[in-house]
GROMACS .gro file of C-alpha atoms in nm:
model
  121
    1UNK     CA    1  -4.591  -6.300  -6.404
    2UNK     CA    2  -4.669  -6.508  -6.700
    3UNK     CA    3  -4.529  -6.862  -6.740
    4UNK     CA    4  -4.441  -6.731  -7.128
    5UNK     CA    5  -4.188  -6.524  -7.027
    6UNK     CA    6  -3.862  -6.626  -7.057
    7UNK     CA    7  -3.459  -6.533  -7.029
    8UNK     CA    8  -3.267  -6.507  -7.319
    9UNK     CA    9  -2.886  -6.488  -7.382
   10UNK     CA   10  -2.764  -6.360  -7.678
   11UNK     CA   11  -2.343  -6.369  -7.773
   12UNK     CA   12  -2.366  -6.050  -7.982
   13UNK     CA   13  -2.034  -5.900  -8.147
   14UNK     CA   14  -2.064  -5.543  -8.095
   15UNK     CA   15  -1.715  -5.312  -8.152
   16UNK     CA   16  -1.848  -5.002  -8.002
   17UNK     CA   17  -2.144  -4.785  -7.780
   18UNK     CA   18  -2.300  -4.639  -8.108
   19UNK     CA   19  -2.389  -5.031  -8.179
   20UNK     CA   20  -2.451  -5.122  -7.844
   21UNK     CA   21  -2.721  -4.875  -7.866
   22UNK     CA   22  -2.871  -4.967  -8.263
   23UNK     CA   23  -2.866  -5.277  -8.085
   24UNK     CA   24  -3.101  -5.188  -7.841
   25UNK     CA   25  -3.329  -4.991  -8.036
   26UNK     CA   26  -3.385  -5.291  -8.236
   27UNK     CA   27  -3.485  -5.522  -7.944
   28UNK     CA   28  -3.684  -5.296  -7.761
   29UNK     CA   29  -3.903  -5.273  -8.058
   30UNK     CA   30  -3.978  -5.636  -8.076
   31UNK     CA   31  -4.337  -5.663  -7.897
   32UNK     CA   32  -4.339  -5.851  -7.511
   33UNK     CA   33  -3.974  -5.706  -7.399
   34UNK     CA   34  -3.985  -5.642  -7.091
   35UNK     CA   35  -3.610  -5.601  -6.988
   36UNK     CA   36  -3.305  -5.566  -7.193
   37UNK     CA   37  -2.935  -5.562  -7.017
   38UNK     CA   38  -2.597  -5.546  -7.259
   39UNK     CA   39  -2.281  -5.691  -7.116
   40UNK     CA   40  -2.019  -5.520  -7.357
   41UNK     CA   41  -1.727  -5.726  -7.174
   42UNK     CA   42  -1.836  -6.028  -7.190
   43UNK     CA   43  -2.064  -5.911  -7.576
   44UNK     CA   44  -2.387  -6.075  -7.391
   45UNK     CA   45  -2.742  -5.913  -7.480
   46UNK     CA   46  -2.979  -6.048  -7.204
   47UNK     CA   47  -3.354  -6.020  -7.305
   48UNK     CA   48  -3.682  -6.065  -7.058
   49UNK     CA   49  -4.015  -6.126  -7.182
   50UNK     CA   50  -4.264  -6.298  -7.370
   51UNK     CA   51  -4.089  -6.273  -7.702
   52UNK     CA   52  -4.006  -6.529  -7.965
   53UNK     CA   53  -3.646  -6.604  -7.952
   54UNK     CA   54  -3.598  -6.633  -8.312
   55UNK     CA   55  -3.728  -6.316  -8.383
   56UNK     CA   56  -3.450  -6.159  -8.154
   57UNK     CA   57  -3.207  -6.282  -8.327
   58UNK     CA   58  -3.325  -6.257  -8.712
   59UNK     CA   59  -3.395  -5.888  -8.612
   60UNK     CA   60  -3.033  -5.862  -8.474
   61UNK     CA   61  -2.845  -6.065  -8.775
   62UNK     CA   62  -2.971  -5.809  -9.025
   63UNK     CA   63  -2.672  -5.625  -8.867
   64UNK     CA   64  -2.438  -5.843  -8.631
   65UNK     CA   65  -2.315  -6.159  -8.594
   66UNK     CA   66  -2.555  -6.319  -8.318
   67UNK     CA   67  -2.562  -6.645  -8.087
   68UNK     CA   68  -2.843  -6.777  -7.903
   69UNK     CA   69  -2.638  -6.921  -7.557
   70UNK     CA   70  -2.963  -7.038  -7.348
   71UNK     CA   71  -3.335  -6.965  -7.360
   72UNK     CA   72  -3.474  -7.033  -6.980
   73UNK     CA   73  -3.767  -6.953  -6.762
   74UNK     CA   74  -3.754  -6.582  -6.625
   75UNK     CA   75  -3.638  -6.657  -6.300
   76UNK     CA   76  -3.374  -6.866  -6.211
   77UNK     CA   77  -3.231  -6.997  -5.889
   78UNK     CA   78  -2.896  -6.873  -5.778
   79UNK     CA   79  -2.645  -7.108  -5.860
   80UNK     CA   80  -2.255  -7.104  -5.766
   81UNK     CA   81  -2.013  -6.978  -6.015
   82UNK     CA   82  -1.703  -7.127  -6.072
   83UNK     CA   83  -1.381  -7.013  -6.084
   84UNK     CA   84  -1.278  -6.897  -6.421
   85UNK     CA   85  -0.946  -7.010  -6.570
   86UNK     CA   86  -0.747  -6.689  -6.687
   87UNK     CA   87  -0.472  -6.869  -6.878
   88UNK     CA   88  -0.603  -7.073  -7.203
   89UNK     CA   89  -1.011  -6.859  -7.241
   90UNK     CA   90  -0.818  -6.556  -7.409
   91UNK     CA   91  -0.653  -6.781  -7.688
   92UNK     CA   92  -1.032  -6.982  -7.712
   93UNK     CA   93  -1.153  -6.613  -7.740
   94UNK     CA   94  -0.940  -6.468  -7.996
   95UNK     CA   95  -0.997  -6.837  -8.195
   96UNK     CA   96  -1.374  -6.793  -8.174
   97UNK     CA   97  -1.328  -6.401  -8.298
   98UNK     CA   98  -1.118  -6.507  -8.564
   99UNK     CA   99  -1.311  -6.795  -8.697
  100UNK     CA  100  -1.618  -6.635  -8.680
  101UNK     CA  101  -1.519  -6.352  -8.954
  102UNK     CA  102  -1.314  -6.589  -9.221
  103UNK     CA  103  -1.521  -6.688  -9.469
  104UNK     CA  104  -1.395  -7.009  -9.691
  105UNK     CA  105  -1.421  -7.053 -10.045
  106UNK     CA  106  -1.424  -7.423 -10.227
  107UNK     CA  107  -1.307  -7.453 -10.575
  108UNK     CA  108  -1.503  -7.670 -10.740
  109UNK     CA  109  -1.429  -7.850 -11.092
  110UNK     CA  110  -1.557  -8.052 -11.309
  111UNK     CA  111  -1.319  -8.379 -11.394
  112UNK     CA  112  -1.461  -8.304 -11.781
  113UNK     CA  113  -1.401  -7.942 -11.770
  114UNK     CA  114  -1.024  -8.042 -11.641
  115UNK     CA  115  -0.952  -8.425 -11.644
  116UNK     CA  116  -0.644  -8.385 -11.437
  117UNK     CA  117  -0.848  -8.222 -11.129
  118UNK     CA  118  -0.919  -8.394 -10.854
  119UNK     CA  119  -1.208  -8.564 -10.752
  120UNK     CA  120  -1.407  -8.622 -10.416
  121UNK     CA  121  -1.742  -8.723 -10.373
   0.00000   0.00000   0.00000
């Protein structure tokens, strides 16, 4: 095992399997992949190998909205997980969903195009 190779976690928004699997077929064309693994509950794209994180995930935005949540060595130690808390994670989750497809637009003027606008600088 090389000591290039490295884990990387991906929050992908997928919506169905037909994605999930253009998804794939993207990544596994990238040179150095050497596993791929797709979480569709939790939207997490796992990727092994010696690949360039950046090119995952400028080969994946051409299409979906993509995060990079950790880029680590290729094996890890076991750790404990903690107990998840069921209550207030679905409102975070529906926030996160819902922020991350609004798109805001800023009016700008110019004070001698209107002199009555307001100004902030």
């Amino acid at each position: 095992m090389s000591a290039d190779k490295k884990k990387i976690v991906l929050k992908l928004y997928l919506h169905d399997d037909k994605a999930k699997t253009k998804a794939m077929a993207r990544v596994s064309s990238l040179q150095g992949i050497d596993s791929l693994a797709i979480d569709m509950n939790e939207q997490k794209l796992t990727v092994t190998g010696d690949v360039d994180p950046v090119d995952v995930v400028r080969n994946l935005r051409k299409c979906w909205y993509t995060e990079i949540l950790s880029v680590g060595p290729a094996k890890e130690e076991k750790k404990k997980e903690e107990p998840k808390k069921e209550g207030g994670d679905k409102k975070k989750e529906a926030y996160q969903d819902y922020k991350s497809h609004v798109t805001v637009y800023h009016c700008v003027q110019c004070a001698e195009e209107n002199p009555n606008a307001c100004v902030t600088c």
